[in-house]
Short mmCIF file of C-alpha atoms in Angstrom, two decimals:
data_model
loop_
_atom_site.label_atom_id
_atom_site.label_comp_id
_atom_site.label_asym_id
_atom_site.label_seq_id
_atom_site.Cartn_x
_atom_site.Cartn_y
_atom_site.Cartn_z
CA UNK Q 1 -0.24 -0.09 -0.43
CA UNK Q 2 3.21 2.42 0.32
CA UNK Q 3 5.53 2.91 -2.34
CA UNK Q 4 8.55 0.09 -2.25
CA UNK Q 5 11.69 0.51 -4.69
CA UNK Q 6 13.34 -2.69 -5.41
CA UNK Q 7 17.15 -2.59 -5.85
CA UNK Q 8 19.40 -5.02 -7.91
CA UNK Q 9 22.20 -6.53 -6.60
CA UNK Q 10 25.41 -7.99 -7.83
CA UNK Q 11 25.47 -11.60 -8.66
CA UNK Q 12 28.34 -14.30 -8.26
CA UNK Q 13 31.42 -14.27 -10.98
CA UNK Q 14 32.90 -17.67 -11.72
CA UNK Q 15 36.67 -17.72 -10.61
CA UNK Q 16 37.95 -20.31 -12.31
CA UNK Q 17 36.93 -23.89 -13.24
CA UNK Q 18 38.89 -26.79 -11.91
CA UNK Q 19 38.61 -31.48 -12.61
CA UNK Q 20 35.27 -32.75 -13.94
CA UNK Q 21 33.86 -32.44 -10.82
CA UNK Q 22 32.11 -32.15 -8.17
CA UNK Q 23 34.03 -30.41 -5.65
CA UNK Q 24 34.74 -32.12 -2.66
CA UNK Q 25 37.07 -30.02 -0.66
CA UNK Q 26 38.69 -26.40 -0.75
CA UNK Q 27 41.27 -25.42 1.77
CA UNK Q 28 43.65 -22.60 0.96
CA UNK Q 29 47.91 -23.18 1.99
CA UNK Q 30 50.68 -21.70 0.75
CA UNK Q 31 49.75 -19.59 -1.74
CA UNK Q 32 47.36 -21.98 -3.40
CA UNK Q 33 43.88 -23.18 -3.12
CA UNK Q 34 44.20 -27.09 -2.78
CA UNK Q 35 40.81 -28.82 -4.35
CA UNK Q 36 39.92 -32.05 -4.50
CA UNK Q 37 37.11 -32.28 -7.53
CA UNK Q 38 36.03 -35.77 -8.61
CA UNK Q 39 39.23 -38.34 -7.69
CA UNK Q 40 41.72 -35.37 -8.34
CA UNK Q 41 43.56 -33.27 -6.33
CA UNK Q 42 44.39 -30.27 -8.03
CA UNK Q 43 46.79 -26.86 -6.75
CA UNK Q 44 45.34 -23.90 -7.96
CA UNK Q 45 47.35 -20.46 -8.18
CA UNK Q 46 45.37 -18.06 -5.97
CA UNK Q 47 47.20 -14.99 -8.16
CA UNK Q 48 47.40 -16.96 -11.71
CA UNK Q 49 44.63 -19.32 -11.66
CA UNK Q 50 46.50 -22.30 -12.89
CA UNK Q 51 45.64 -25.12 -11.99
CA UNK Q 52 48.58 -28.32 -11.04
CA UNK Q 53 47.35 -31.67 -11.19
CA UNK Q 54 49.10 -33.25 -7.79
CA UNK Q 55 47.48 -36.80 -7.70
CA UNK Q 56 44.70 -39.09 -6.78
CA UNK Q 57 41.95 -38.69 -4.15
CA UNK Q 58 39.59 -42.47 -3.88
CA UNK Q 59 36.66 -41.45 -2.64
CA UNK Q 60 33.24 -39.53 -3.96
CA UNK Q 61 32.36 -37.96 -0.73
CA UNK Q 62 33.30 -34.87 0.85
CA UNK Q 63 37.19 -34.50 2.43
CA UNK Q 64 38.64 -32.77 4.89
CA UNK Q 65 41.82 -31.04 5.02
CA UNK Q 66 44.61 -29.39 6.88
CA UNK Q 67 48.27 -27.86 6.54
CA UNK Q 68 51.36 -26.73 7.95
CA UNK Q 69 54.39 -25.29 6.03
CA UNK Q 70 55.09 -28.29 3.91
CA UNK Q 71 51.93 -30.24 3.79
CA UNK Q 72 48.39 -30.62 3.03
CA UNK Q 73 46.89 -33.69 4.89
CA UNK Q 74 43.52 -34.97 3.02
CA UNK Q 75 41.18 -37.17 5.05
CA UNK Q 76 38.58 -39.06 2.81
CA UNK Q 77 36.77 -42.15 3.24
CA UNK Q 78 38.68 -44.75 3.77
CA UNK Q 79 42.13 -43.05 2.94
CA UNK Q 80 43.93 -40.03 4.02
CA UNK Q 81 47.18 -38.82 1.94
CA UNK Q 82 49.75 -36.36 2.55
CA UNK Q 83 50.33 -33.55 -0.47
CA UNK Q 84 52.75 -30.96 -1.76
CA UNK Q 85 53.07 -29.47 -5.03
CA UNK Q 86 55.19 -32.26 -6.72
CA UNK Q 87 53.75 -35.44 -4.37
CA UNK Q 88 51.35 -36.99 -3.00
CA UNK Q 89 51.70 -39.62 -0.35
CA UNK Q 90 49.13 -42.28 0.76
CA UNK Q 91 49.43 -42.43 4.99
CA UNK Q 92 49.15 -45.98 6.58
CA UNK Q 93 45.64 -45.92 8.83
CA UNK Q 94 42.75 -46.41 7.18
CA UNK Q 95 39.28 -44.93 7.63
CA UNK Q 96 40.35 -41.72 9.17
CA UNK Q 97 37.27 -39.86 9.79
CA UNK Q 98 38.13 -36.42 11.08
CA UNK Q 99 41.36 -34.05 10.75
CA UNK Q 100 42.90 -31.32 12.81
CA UNK Q 101 46.06 -29.58 13.06
CA UNK Q 102 47.96 -28.02 16.51
CA UNK Q 103 50.82 -27.30 17.80
CA UNK Q 104 52.85 -29.38 14.40
CA UNK Q 105 50.83 -32.35 14.53
CA UNK Q 106 47.70 -33.66 12.28
CA UNK Q 107 45.03 -35.34 14.36
CA UNK Q 108 43.04 -37.95 13.25
CA UNK Q 109 39.80 -40.35 14.72
CA UNK Q 110 39.47 -43.48 13.08
CA UNK Q 111 35.95 -44.33 12.20
CA UNK Q 112 34.68 -47.35 14.39
CA UNK Q 113 36.87 -46.70 17.67
CA UNK Q 114 38.24 -45.14 19.96
CA UNK Q 115 41.45 -44.24 18.27
CA UNK Q 116 42.60 -40.42 18.18
CA UNK Q 117 46.10 -41.41 16.01
CA UNK Q 118 48.95 -38.23 15.65
CA UNK Q 119 51.39 -37.49 12.85
CA UNK Q 120 55.23 -37.03 13.48
CA UNK Q 121 55.98 -33.48 14.78
CA UNK Q 122 56.45 -31.18 11.65
CA UNK Q 123 56.08 -34.76 9.20
CA UNK Q 124 52.41 -34.93 8.50
CA UNK Q 125 53.66 -37.14 6.09
CA UNK Q 126 54.15 -40.00 8.82
CA UNK Q 127 51.75 -41.47 11.32
CA UNK Q 128 53.61 -43.82 14.07
CA UNK Q 129 52.83 -46.79 13.81
CA UNK Q 130 52.34 -46.08 18.31
CA UNK Q 131 51.11 -42.83 17.49
CA UNK Q 132 47.70 -43.04 18.64
CA UNK Q 133 45.67 -42.70 22.60
CA UNK Q 134 42.09 -44.04 23.18
CA UNK Q 135 39.45 -41.35 24.06
CA UNK Q 136 38.15 -43.57 26.10
CA UNK Q 137 36.31 -42.04 29.47
CA UNK Q 138 33.09 -43.99 28.38
CA UNK Q 139 32.64 -46.33 25.70
CA UNK Q 140 31.37 -44.77 22.58
CA UNK Q 141 33.05 -44.34 19.15
CA UNK Q 142 35.01 -41.05 18.34
CA UNK Q 143 32.84 -39.12 15.43
CA UNK Q 144 35.51 -36.18 14.31
CA UNK Q 145 37.67 -33.64 15.73
CA UNK Q 146 38.60 -29.83 16.45
CA UNK Q 147 41.37 -27.90 17.13
CA UNK Q 148 40.32 -24.27 19.06
CA UNK Q 149 41.98 -22.52 21.15
CA UNK Q 150 45.04 -24.87 21.64
CA UNK Q 151 42.66 -27.45 22.98
CA UNK Q 152 41.43 -30.32 21.16
CA UNK Q 153 37.63 -31.71 20.84
CA UNK Q 154 37.68 -34.81 20.34
CA UNK Q 155 33.68 -35.57 19.09
CA UNK Q 156 31.86 -38.92 19.99
CA UNK Q 157 29.24 -40.38 19.64
CA UNK Q 158 27.36 -39.86 22.74
CA UNK Q 159 30.01 -37.67 24.83
CA UNK Q 160 32.90 -35.35 23.90
CA UNK Q 161 36.41 -35.35 25.64
CA UNK Q 162 38.99 -32.04 25.93
CA UNK Q 163 42.58 -32.71 25.17
CA UNK Q 164 45.45 -30.51 25.70
CA UNK Q 165 49.39 -30.75 24.51
CA UNK Q 166 51.61 -31.90 27.76
CA UNK Q 167 54.27 -33.15 25.91
CA UNK Q 168 54.16 -36.32 27.27
CA UNK Q 169 54.48 -39.26 25.15
CA UNK Q 170 51.16 -39.18 22.98
CA UNK Q 171 51.26 -35.14 22.90
CA UNK Q 172 47.74 -34.65 24.08
CA UNK Q 173 46.18 -35.58 27.62
CA UNK Q 174 42.62 -35.29 28.39
CA UNK Q 175 42.22 -31.76 30.31
CA UNK Q 176 40.56 -31.51 34.15
CA UNK Q 177 37.17 -31.39 33.87
CA UNK Q 178 37.41 -31.53 30.06
CA UNK Q 179 34.19 -33.86 29.37
CA UNK Q 180 30.88 -33.38 28.12
CA UNK Q 181 27.56 -35.79 28.41
CA UNK Q 182 26.75 -34.78 24.65
CA UNK Q 183 27.79 -36.69 21.17
CA UNK Q 184 28.20 -35.35 17.86
CA UNK Q 185 25.61 -36.73 15.42
CA UNK Q 186 27.43 -35.75 11.99
CA UNK Q 187 31.81 -35.11 11.67
CA UNK Q 188 30.27 -32.44 9.01
CA UNK Q 189 28.43 -30.43 11.60
CA UNK Q 190 31.20 -29.47 14.21
CA UNK Q 191 32.36 -26.10 13.43
CA UNK Q 192 34.20 -23.12 15.61
CA UNK Q 193 33.58 -19.56 15.42
CA UNK Q 194 35.85 -16.93 17.06
CA UNK Q 195 35.68 -18.57 20.53
CA UNK Q 196 32.72 -21.00 19.79
CA UNK Q 197 32.82 -24.19 19.39
CA UNK Q 198 29.56 -26.08 17.71
CA UNK Q 199 28.24 -28.43 16.58
CA UNK Q 200 24.85 -31.25 15.76
CA UNK Q 201 24.06 -32.64 18.18
CA UNK Q 202 23.42 -36.67 19.02
CA UNK Q 203 20.06 -35.68 19.66
CA UNK Q 204 19.81 -33.87 16.27
CA UNK Q 205 19.84 -30.31 18.29
CA UNK Q 206 22.11 -27.84 17.40
CA UNK Q 207 24.86 -27.28 20.61
CA UNK Q 208 27.25 -24.36 21.13
CA UNK Q 209 30.06 -24.85 24.32
CA UNK Q 210 29.59 -22.93 27.41
CA UNK Q 211 32.44 -23.97 28.72
CA UNK Q 212 32.50 -27.32 28.83
CA UNK Q 213 28.81 -27.56 29.09
CA UNK Q 214 26.77 -27.96 25.89
CA UNK Q 215 24.06 -25.21 25.33
CA UNK Q 216 21.33 -26.04 22.88
CA UNK Q 217 20.88 -23.40 20.48
CA UNK Q 218 19.12 -24.11 17.28
CA UNK Q 219 14.93 -23.62 17.58
CA UNK Q 220 12.42 -26.19 17.11
CA UNK Q 221 11.97 -25.22 13.16
CA UNK Q 222 15.32 -25.54 12.90
CA UNK Q 223 15.38 -28.90 14.82
CA UNK Q 224 11.98 -30.29 12.46
CA UNK Q 225 14.46 -29.59 9.22
CA UNK Q 226 17.39 -31.71 10.81
CA UNK Q 227 15.01 -34.74 11.73
CA UNK Q 228 13.93 -34.76 8.28
CA UNK Q 229 17.01 -34.61 6.78
CA UNK Q 230 18.57 -37.71 5.13
CA UNK Q 231 21.81 -37.57 6.04
CA UNK Q 232 22.01 -34.94 9.22
#
């Protein structure tokens, strides 16, 4: 009933095209966008947009990536890889479901176990045979993990355990009081935003961490949409 002005807004422009798709993951490191597209890993120069094929990445599902000054680690469905611009190696442990980087280590959760694995120090292309610990405060299996504020959050099916670097034989040990009686329904839901840690709980509600407590933040409408999704 009153005059209304409609203002156009600019759309998005394609920056470049890489591989045959679909895009399974993108990670920026050392002046390159590392792109897993289809079954291939490309390093795309952020200035020239030139894409260099690095090697093959098995699977079709989304991947998770971290990096240090030398390597980019790609955690795929059943296999993990460490890549440079000129090479890619397959890491020895299988079924690594999540990956994070902290204090010179790549850290992994292993699907259907309680194991948390680590790389060599400043050697992300290795996983020592004895480089693991068990997140076993409760008997549920690990789902994924996240490094935030130099704490390592290990998300499990029904609980969460929080670790920090003590410099022990396995460098990360559980924080006193770092235990939450709320699990994680999906590894892809875990995120950090400034000082907040957020995730989709095992009850299909969205949570943020308040200290070492789980605080629900989703509305009933969001929870209904999540519960109706075929893959949360």
